[in-house]
Amino acid sequence: GQNIDQPTEMTATEGAIVQINCTYQTSGFNGLFWYQQHAGEAPTFLSYNVLDGLEEKGRFSSFLSRSKGYSYLLLKELQMKDSASYLCAAMDSNYQLIWGAGTKLIIKP
Amino acid sequence: GAVVSQHPSRVICKSGTSVKIECRSLDFQATTMFWYRQFPKQSLMLMATSNEGSKATYEQGVEKDKFLINHASLTLSTLTVTSAHPEDSSFYICSAEGGRATEAFFGQGTRLTVV
């Protein structure tokens, strides 16, 4: 079956770095997405990886290893506004998104 | 960047009534639109996929007669929740894709409360 695993909740300190891991199993693979979702709002796009390696975009970076079925989202210089849920989603061979349940990130001062 | 507008953002309705939610792509033509629902603290669940000018494809377990989807143009899709019940209360989100499917653009979401 198709499955996405990511931690339910993580806590980090303002100004620090946090890594949110995601493992996936899909029928075929057409890329891995990370989204940020604040409570009561729709998700907003953060990153898309389809090739192995690290993609850096400002304070956020995303890494993909296709052979391991593994991705992570790295957030640097954490700010209080980064408190949100982070959703990992893999696109299968039919271009359907398979969603993880999300990781709730709590930032403490 | 591309913008998808969804409204209403919040709606409260009585049991047995119908509610229509609109999803518009504002600056691109959306060949495909997706409708999701999300229960608190749970993942997004795909309800249906709609392609302009054709019938929507519903996911298993989603009642097509209850959740009517119309994708009449390349910029507008609607979801109508018919004969709403309290268990239909949820957060409904649409997303749209244009020619390049490397990014799905989400609407703001609609919080439906059925009383």
PDB file of C-alpha atoms in Angstrom:
ATOM      1  CA  GLY A   1       0.000   0.000   0.000  1.00  0.00           C
ATOM      2  CA  GLN A   2       0.913   3.642  -0.137  1.00  0.00           C
ATOM      3  CA  ASN A   3       2.075   5.289   3.040  1.00  0.00           C
ATOM      4  CA  ILE A   4       3.674   8.458   4.338  1.00  0.00           C
ATOM      5  CA  ASP A   5       5.234   8.624   7.816  1.00  0.00           C
ATOM      6  CA  GLN A   6       6.280  11.751   9.646  1.00  0.00           C
ATOM      7  CA  PRO A   7       6.480  12.583  13.352  1.00  0.00           C
ATOM      8  CA  THR A   8       3.292  13.847  14.958  1.00  0.00           C
ATOM      9  CA  GLU A   9       4.840  16.691  16.899  1.00  0.00           C
ATOM     10  CA  MET A  10       8.193  18.374  17.427  1.00  0.00           C
ATOM     11  CA  THR A  11       9.358  21.178  19.679  1.00  0.00           C
ATOM     12  CA  ALA A  12      12.233  23.549  18.997  1.00  0.00           C
ATOM     13  CA  THR A  13      13.629  26.810  20.307  1.00  0.00           C
ATOM     14  CA  GLU A  14      13.469  30.166  18.578  1.00  0.00           C
ATOM     15  CA  GLY A  15      16.661  30.784  16.615  1.00  0.00           C
ATOM     16  CA  ALA A  16      17.578  27.106  16.458  1.00  0.00           C
ATOM     17  CA  ILE A  17      17.475  24.555  13.619  1.00  0.00           C
ATOM     18  CA  VAL A  18      14.971  21.733  13.272  1.00  0.00           C
ATOM     19  CA  GLN A  19      14.753  18.806  10.853  1.00  0.00           C
ATOM     20  CA  ILE A  20      11.421  17.177  10.077  1.00  0.00           C
ATOM     21  CA  ASN A  21      11.739  13.719   8.550  1.00  0.00           C
ATOM     22  CA  CYS A  22       9.380  11.974   6.163  1.00  0.00           C
ATOM     23  CA  THR A  23       9.477   8.453   4.777  1.00  0.00           C
ATOM     24  CA  TYR A  24       7.246   7.357   1.942  1.00  0.00           C
ATOM     25  CA  GLN A  25       6.098   4.276   0.086  1.00  0.00           C
ATOM     26  CA  THR A  26       4.214   4.893  -3.125  1.00  0.00           C
ATOM     27  CA  SER A  27       3.289   3.153  -6.354  1.00  0.00           C
ATOM     28  CA  GLY A  28       5.729   4.958  -8.582  1.00  0.00           C
ATOM     29  CA  PHE A  29       7.139   8.344  -7.699  1.00  0.00           C
ATOM     30  CA  ASN A  30       6.818  11.759  -9.268  1.00  0.00           C
ATOM     31  CA  GLY A  31       8.160  14.003  -6.569  1.00  0.00           C
ATOM     32  CA  LEU A  32       7.960  14.954  -2.924  1.00  0.00           C
ATOM     33  CA  PHE A  33       6.258  18.098  -1.659  1.00  0.00           C
ATOM     34  CA  TRP A  34       6.442  19.957   1.619  1.00  0.00           C
ATOM     35  CA  TYR A  35       3.658  22.291   2.690  1.00  0.00           C
ATOM     36  CA  GLN A  36       3.195  24.542   5.694  1.00  0.00           C
ATOM     37  CA  GLN A  37      -0.227  24.792   7.254  1.00  0.00           C
ATOM     38  CA  HIS A  38      -1.204  27.218   9.996  1.00  0.00           C
ATOM     39  CA  ALA A  39      -4.208  26.303  12.081  1.00  0.00           C
ATOM     40  CA  GLY A  40      -7.459  26.960  10.256  1.00  0.00           C
ATOM     41  CA  GLU A  41      -5.764  27.814   6.995  1.00  0.00           C
ATOM     42  CA  ALA A  42      -5.069  25.996   3.749  1.00  0.00           C
ATOM     43  CA  PRO A  43      -1.587  24.590   3.143  1.00  0.00           C
ATOM     44  CA  THR A  44       1.006  26.759   1.429  1.00  0.00           C
ATOM     45  CA  PHE A  45       3.677  25.333  -0.820  1.00  0.00           C
ATOM     46  CA  LEU A  46       7.231  25.192   0.527  1.00  0.00           C
ATOM     47  CA  SER A  47       9.228  22.880  -1.715  1.00  0.00           C
ATOM     48  CA  TYR A  48       9.254  20.218  -4.387  1.00  0.00           C
ATOM     49  CA  ASN A  49      12.000  17.602  -4.858  1.00  0.00           C
ATOM     50  CA  VAL A  50      12.126  15.004  -7.587  1.00  0.00           C
ATOM     51  CA  LEU A  51      15.888  14.468  -7.819  1.00  0.00           C
ATOM     52  CA  ASP A  52      18.160  13.295  -5.023  1.00  0.00           C
ATOM     53  CA  GLY A  53      19.859  15.998  -3.046  1.00  0.00           C
ATOM     54  CA  LEU A  54      19.304  19.173  -1.135  1.00  0.00           C
ATOM     55  CA  GLU A  55      17.266  22.140  -2.366  1.00  0.00           C
ATOM     56  CA  GLU A  56      17.829  25.339  -0.431  1.00  0.00           C
ATOM     57  CA  LYS A  57      15.360  28.184  -0.363  1.00  0.00           C
ATOM     58  CA  GLY A  58      16.157  30.839   2.196  1.00  0.00           C
ATOM     59  CA  ARG A  59      15.723  29.542   5.738  1.00  0.00           C
ATOM     60  CA  PHE A  60      14.077  26.365   4.471  1.00  0.00           C
ATOM     61  CA  SER A  61      15.825  23.442   2.768  1.00  0.00           C
ATOM     62  CA  SER A  62      14.447  20.129   1.601  1.00  0.00           C
ATOM     63  CA  PHE A  63      16.339  16.901   0.979  1.00  0.00           C
ATOM     64  CA  LEU A  64      15.371  13.804  -0.955  1.00  0.00           C
ATOM     65  CA  SER A  65      16.790  10.290  -1.199  1.00  0.00           C
ATOM     66  CA  ARG A  66      14.742   8.283  -3.680  1.00  0.00           C
ATOM     67  CA  SER A  67      16.594   5.041  -2.978  1.00  0.00           C
ATOM     68  CA  LYS A  68      15.720   5.304   0.702  1.00  0.00           C
ATOM     69  CA  GLY A  69      12.209   6.681   0.252  1.00  0.00           C
ATOM     70  CA  TYR A  70      13.199   9.507   2.581  1.00  0.00           C
ATOM     71  CA  SER A  71      12.955  13.259   2.715  1.00  0.00           C
ATOM     72  CA  TYR A  72      13.487  15.928   5.303  1.00  0.00           C
ATOM     73  CA  LEU A  73      12.614  19.575   5.701  1.00  0.00           C
ATOM     74  CA  LEU A  74      15.234  21.681   7.444  1.00  0.00           C
ATOM     75  CA  LEU A  75      14.230  24.957   9.038  1.00  0.00           C
ATOM     76  CA  LYS A  76      16.981  27.323  10.159  1.00  0.00           C
ATOM     77  CA  GLU A  77      16.924  30.417  12.382  1.00  0.00           C
ATOM     78  CA  LEU A  78      13.512  29.454  13.682  1.00  0.00           C
ATOM     79  CA  GLN A  79      10.997  32.203  14.261  1.00  0.00           C
ATOM     80  CA  MET A  80       7.824  32.096  16.307  1.00  0.00           C
ATOM     81  CA  LYS A  81       5.772  32.398  13.110  1.00  0.00           C
ATOM     82  CA  ASP A  82       7.204  29.051  11.985  1.00  0.00           C
ATOM     83  CA  SER A  83       4.923  27.359  14.508  1.00  0.00           C
ATOM     84  CA  ALA A  84       2.633  25.384  12.210  1.00  0.00           C
ATOM     85  CA  SER A  85       1.992  21.930  10.841  1.00  0.00           C
ATOM     86  CA  TYR A  86       4.319  20.722   8.110  1.00  0.00           C
ATOM     87  CA  LEU A  87       2.844  18.312   5.613  1.00  0.00           C
ATOM     88  CA  CYS A  88       4.850  15.883   3.534  1.00  0.00           C
ATOM     89  CA  ALA A  89       3.197  14.603   0.355  1.00  0.00           C
ATOM     90  CA  ALA A  90       4.497  12.210  -2.295  1.00  0.00           C
ATOM     91  CA  MET A  91       3.182  12.125  -5.843  1.00  0.00           C
ATOM     92  CA  ASP A  92       2.611   8.638  -7.199  1.00  0.00           C
ATOM     93  CA  SER A  93       2.740   7.303 -10.743  1.00  0.00           C
ATOM     94  CA  ASN A  94      -0.798   8.591 -11.394  1.00  0.00           C
ATOM     95  CA  TYR A  95       0.241  12.075 -10.289  1.00  0.00           C
ATOM     96  CA  GLN A  96      -1.920  11.765  -7.182  1.00  0.00           C
ATOM     97  CA  LEU A  97      -0.661  13.297  -3.960  1.00  0.00           C
ATOM     98  CA  ILE A  98      -0.370  10.932  -1.015  1.00  0.00           C
ATOM     99  CA  TRP A  99      -0.426  13.007   2.156  1.00  0.00           C
ATOM    100  CA  GLY A 100       1.223  12.503   5.510  1.00  0.00           C
ATOM    101  CA  ALA A 101      -0.719  13.425   8.635  1.00  0.00           C
ATOM    102  CA  GLY A 102       1.530  16.402   9.249  1.00  0.00           C
ATOM    103  CA  THR A 103       4.069  17.321  11.904  1.00  0.00           C
ATOM    104  CA  LYS A 104       3.017  19.970  14.384  1.00  0.00           C
ATOM    105  CA  LEU A 105       6.027  22.161  15.098  1.00  0.00           C
ATOM    106  CA  ILE A 106       5.986  24.106  18.349  1.00  0.00           C
ATOM    107  CA  ILE A 107       8.502  26.926  18.695  1.00  0.00           C
ATOM    108  CA  LYS A 108       9.415  28.061  22.195  1.00  0.00           C
ATOM    109  CA  PRO A 109      11.080  31.378  23.042  1.00  0.00           C
TER     110      PRO A 109
ATOM    111  CA  GLY B   1       2.646  33.537  -8.107  1.00  0.00           C
ATOM    112  CA  ALA B   2      -0.466  31.716  -9.110  1.00  0.00           C
ATOM    113  CA  VAL B   3      -3.532  32.381  -6.998  1.00  0.00           C
ATOM    114  CA  VAL B   4      -6.504  30.205  -6.284  1.00  0.00           C
ATOM    115  CA  SER B   5      -9.475  31.864  -4.674  1.00  0.00           C
ATOM    116  CA  GLN B   6     -11.950  29.815  -2.688  1.00  0.00           C
ATOM    117  CA  HIS B   7     -15.097  31.090  -1.045  1.00  0.00           C
ATOM    118  CA  PRO B   8     -16.804  31.275   1.248  1.00  0.00           C
ATOM    119  CA  SER B   9     -14.090  30.922   3.870  1.00  0.00           C
ATOM    120  CA  ARG B  10     -16.634  30.037   6.529  1.00  0.00           C
ATOM    121  CA  VAL B  11     -20.220  28.896   6.308  1.00  0.00           C
ATOM    122  CA  ILE B  12     -22.757  27.698   8.835  1.00  0.00           C
ATOM    123  CA  CYS B  13     -25.833  25.942   7.536  1.00  0.00           C
ATOM    124  CA  LYS B  14     -28.768  23.987   8.876  1.00  0.00           C
ATOM    125  CA  SER B  15     -29.081  20.237   8.507  1.00  0.00           C
ATOM    126  CA  GLY B  16     -30.768  19.280   5.283  1.00  0.00           C
ATOM    127  CA  THR B  17     -29.754  22.350   3.330  1.00  0.00           C
ATOM    128  CA  SER B  18     -27.184  22.536   0.532  1.00  0.00           C
ATOM    129  CA  VAL B  19     -24.009  24.562   0.434  1.00  0.00           C
ATOM    130  CA  LYS B  20     -21.976  25.546  -2.612  1.00  0.00           C
ATOM    131  CA  ILE B  21     -18.246  26.224  -2.417  1.00  0.00           C
ATOM    132  CA  GLU B  22     -16.458  27.930  -5.295  1.00  0.00           C
ATOM    133  CA  CYS B  23     -12.854  27.540  -6.342  1.00  0.00           C
ATOM    134  CA  ARG B  24     -11.381  29.890  -8.927  1.00  0.00           C
ATOM    135  CA  SER B  25      -7.947  30.067 -10.500  1.00  0.00           C
ATOM    136  CA  LEU B  26      -7.278  33.773 -10.899  1.00  0.00           C
ATOM    137  CA  ASP B  27      -4.290  34.015 -13.218  1.00  0.00           C
ATOM    138  CA  PHE B  28      -3.954  30.652 -14.913  1.00  0.00           C
ATOM    139  CA  GLN B  29      -6.120  28.040 -16.574  1.00  0.00           C
ATOM    140  CA  ALA B  30      -6.651  25.075 -14.307  1.00  0.00           C
ATOM    141  CA  THR B  31      -7.027  21.933 -16.345  1.00  0.00           C
ATOM    142  CA  THR B  32      -7.411  19.893 -13.181  1.00  0.00           C
ATOM    143  CA  MET B  33      -8.872  20.804  -9.818  1.00  0.00           C
ATOM    144  CA  PHE B  34      -8.838  18.720  -6.677  1.00  0.00           C
ATOM    145  CA  TRP B  35     -11.199  18.809  -3.731  1.00  0.00           C
ATOM    146  CA  TYR B  36      -9.996  17.750  -0.283  1.00  0.00           C
ATOM    147  CA  ARG B  37     -11.501  17.619   3.152  1.00  0.00           C
ATOM    148  CA  GLN B  38      -9.579  17.737   6.362  1.00  0.00           C
ATOM    149  CA  PHE B  39     -10.763  16.740   9.806  1.00  0.00           C
ATOM    150  CA  PRO B  40      -9.017  18.248  12.829  1.00  0.00           C
ATOM    151  CA  LYS B  41      -5.502  16.922  13.356  1.00  0.00           C
ATOM    152  CA  GLN B  42      -5.785  14.649  10.338  1.00  0.00           C
ATOM    153  CA  SER B  43      -4.279  14.551   6.893  1.00  0.00           C
ATOM    154  CA  LEU B  44      -5.842  16.038   3.825  1.00  0.00           C
ATOM    155  CA  MET B  45      -8.156  13.500   2.226  1.00  0.00           C
ATOM    156  CA  LEU B  46      -8.732  13.685  -1.501  1.00  0.00           C
ATOM    157  CA  MET B  47     -12.421  13.610  -2.310  1.00  0.00           C
ATOM    158  CA  ALA B  48     -12.444  13.986  -6.064  1.00  0.00           C
ATOM    159  CA  THR B  49     -10.527  15.116  -9.105  1.00  0.00           C
ATOM    160  CA  SER B  50     -12.237  17.209 -11.733  1.00  0.00           C
ATOM    161  CA  ASN B  51     -11.140  17.994 -15.240  1.00  0.00           C
ATOM    162  CA  GLU B  52     -12.713  20.827 -17.156  1.00  0.00           C
ATOM    163  CA  GLY B  53     -15.672  19.738 -19.211  1.00  0.00           C
ATOM    164  CA  SER B  54     -15.860  16.191 -17.904  1.00  0.00           C
ATOM    165  CA  LYS B  55     -17.333  14.381 -14.931  1.00  0.00           C
ATOM    166  CA  ALA B  56     -15.386  14.353 -11.715  1.00  0.00           C
ATOM    167  CA  THR B  57     -13.579  11.237 -10.570  1.00  0.00           C
ATOM    168  CA  TYR B  58     -14.503  10.443  -6.992  1.00  0.00           C
ATOM    169  CA  GLU B  59     -12.354   8.615  -4.495  1.00  0.00           C
ATOM    170  CA  GLN B  60     -13.639   5.417  -2.977  1.00  0.00           C
ATOM    171  CA  GLY B  61     -16.117   6.047  -0.219  1.00  0.00           C
ATOM    172  CA  VAL B  62     -17.073   9.556  -1.360  1.00  0.00           C
ATOM    173  CA  GLU B  63     -20.734   9.837  -2.335  1.00  0.00           C
ATOM    174  CA  LYS B  64     -20.971  11.515  -5.727  1.00  0.00           C
ATOM    175  CA  ASP B  65     -24.659  12.327  -5.259  1.00  0.00           C
ATOM    176  CA  LYS B  66     -23.925  14.089  -1.996  1.00  0.00           C
ATOM    177  CA  PHE B  67     -20.828  16.000  -3.068  1.00  0.00           C
ATOM    178  CA  LEU B  68     -21.630  17.445  -6.472  1.00  0.00           C
ATOM    179  CA  ILE B  69     -18.664  18.787  -8.375  1.00  0.00           C
ATOM    180  CA  ASN B  70     -18.923  20.955 -11.445  1.00  0.00           C
ATOM    181  CA  HIS B  71     -15.891  22.105 -13.421  1.00  0.00           C
ATOM    182  CA  ALA B  72     -17.623  24.158 -16.049  1.00  0.00           C
ATOM    183  CA  SER B  73     -14.689  26.284 -17.130  1.00  0.00           C
ATOM    184  CA  LEU B  74     -10.910  26.350 -16.941  1.00  0.00           C
ATOM    185  CA  THR B  75     -11.041  28.810 -14.076  1.00  0.00           C
ATOM    186  CA  LEU B  76     -13.963  27.630 -11.949  1.00  0.00           C
ATOM    187  CA  SER B  77     -14.908  24.487 -10.086  1.00  0.00           C
ATOM    188  CA  THR B  78     -17.706  24.195  -7.557  1.00  0.00           C
ATOM    189  CA  LEU B  79     -18.405  21.697  -4.805  1.00  0.00           C
ATOM    190  CA  THR B  80     -21.985  21.462  -3.572  1.00  0.00           C
ATOM    191  CA  VAL B  81     -22.640  19.606  -0.356  1.00  0.00           C
ATOM    192  CA  THR B  82     -26.248  18.488  -0.668  1.00  0.00           C
ATOM    193  CA  SER B  83     -28.568  17.690   2.224  1.00  0.00           C
ATOM    194  CA  ALA B  84     -25.815  18.545   4.667  1.00  0.00           C
ATOM    195  CA  HIS B  85     -25.545  16.724   7.993  1.00  0.00           C
ATOM    196  CA  PRO B  86     -23.484  17.593  11.083  1.00  0.00           C
ATOM    197  CA  GLU B  87     -20.966  14.892  10.164  1.00  0.00           C
ATOM    198  CA  ASP B  88     -20.229  16.839   6.983  1.00  0.00           C
ATOM    199  CA  SER B  89     -18.782  19.606   9.123  1.00  0.00           C
ATOM    200  CA  SER B  90     -15.164  19.848   8.056  1.00  0.00           C
ATOM    201  CA  PHE B  91     -12.530  21.969   6.376  1.00  0.00           C
ATOM    202  CA  TYR B  92     -12.831  21.737   2.590  1.00  0.00           C
ATOM    203  CA  ILE B  93      -9.884  22.773   0.425  1.00  0.00           C
ATOM    204  CA  CYS B  94      -9.540  22.973  -3.324  1.00  0.00           C
ATOM    205  CA  SER B  95      -6.349  22.973  -5.307  1.00  0.00           C
ATOM    206  CA  ALA B  96      -5.690  23.638  -8.949  1.00  0.00           C
ATOM    207  CA  GLU B  97      -3.038  22.657 -11.436  1.00  0.00           C
ATOM    208  CA  GLY B  98      -2.173  24.315 -14.689  1.00  0.00           C
ATOM    209  CA  GLY B  99       0.033  22.972 -17.421  1.00  0.00           C
ATOM    210  CA  ARG B 100       2.970  22.152 -15.144  1.00  0.00           C
ATOM    211  CA  ALA B 101       2.027  19.860 -12.279  1.00  0.00           C
ATOM    212  CA  THR B 102       5.081  20.517 -10.143  1.00  0.00           C
ATOM    213  CA  GLU B 103       3.090  22.634  -7.781  1.00  0.00           C
ATOM    214  CA  ALA B 104      -0.512  22.512  -6.734  1.00  0.00           C
ATOM    215  CA  PHE B 105      -1.988  25.818  -5.714  1.00  0.00           C
ATOM    216  CA  PHE B 106      -4.430  25.740  -2.862  1.00  0.00           C
ATOM    217  CA  GLY B 107      -7.469  27.815  -2.160  1.00  0.00           C
ATOM    218  CA  GLN B 108      -7.876  29.370   1.255  1.00  0.00           C
ATOM    219  CA  GLY B 109     -10.195  26.601   2.417  1.00  0.00           C
ATOM    220  CA  THR B 110     -13.809  26.631   3.581  1.00  0.00           C
ATOM    221  CA  ARG B 111     -14.794  25.736   7.110  1.00  0.00           C
ATOM    222  CA  LEU B 112     -18.258  24.221   6.969  1.00  0.00           C
ATOM    223  CA  THR B 113     -20.301  23.848  10.119  1.00  0.00           C
ATOM    224  CA  VAL B 114     -23.635  22.071   9.878  1.00  0.00           C
ATOM    225  CA  VAL B 115     -25.950  22.658  12.806  1.00  0.00           C
TER     226      VAL B 115
END
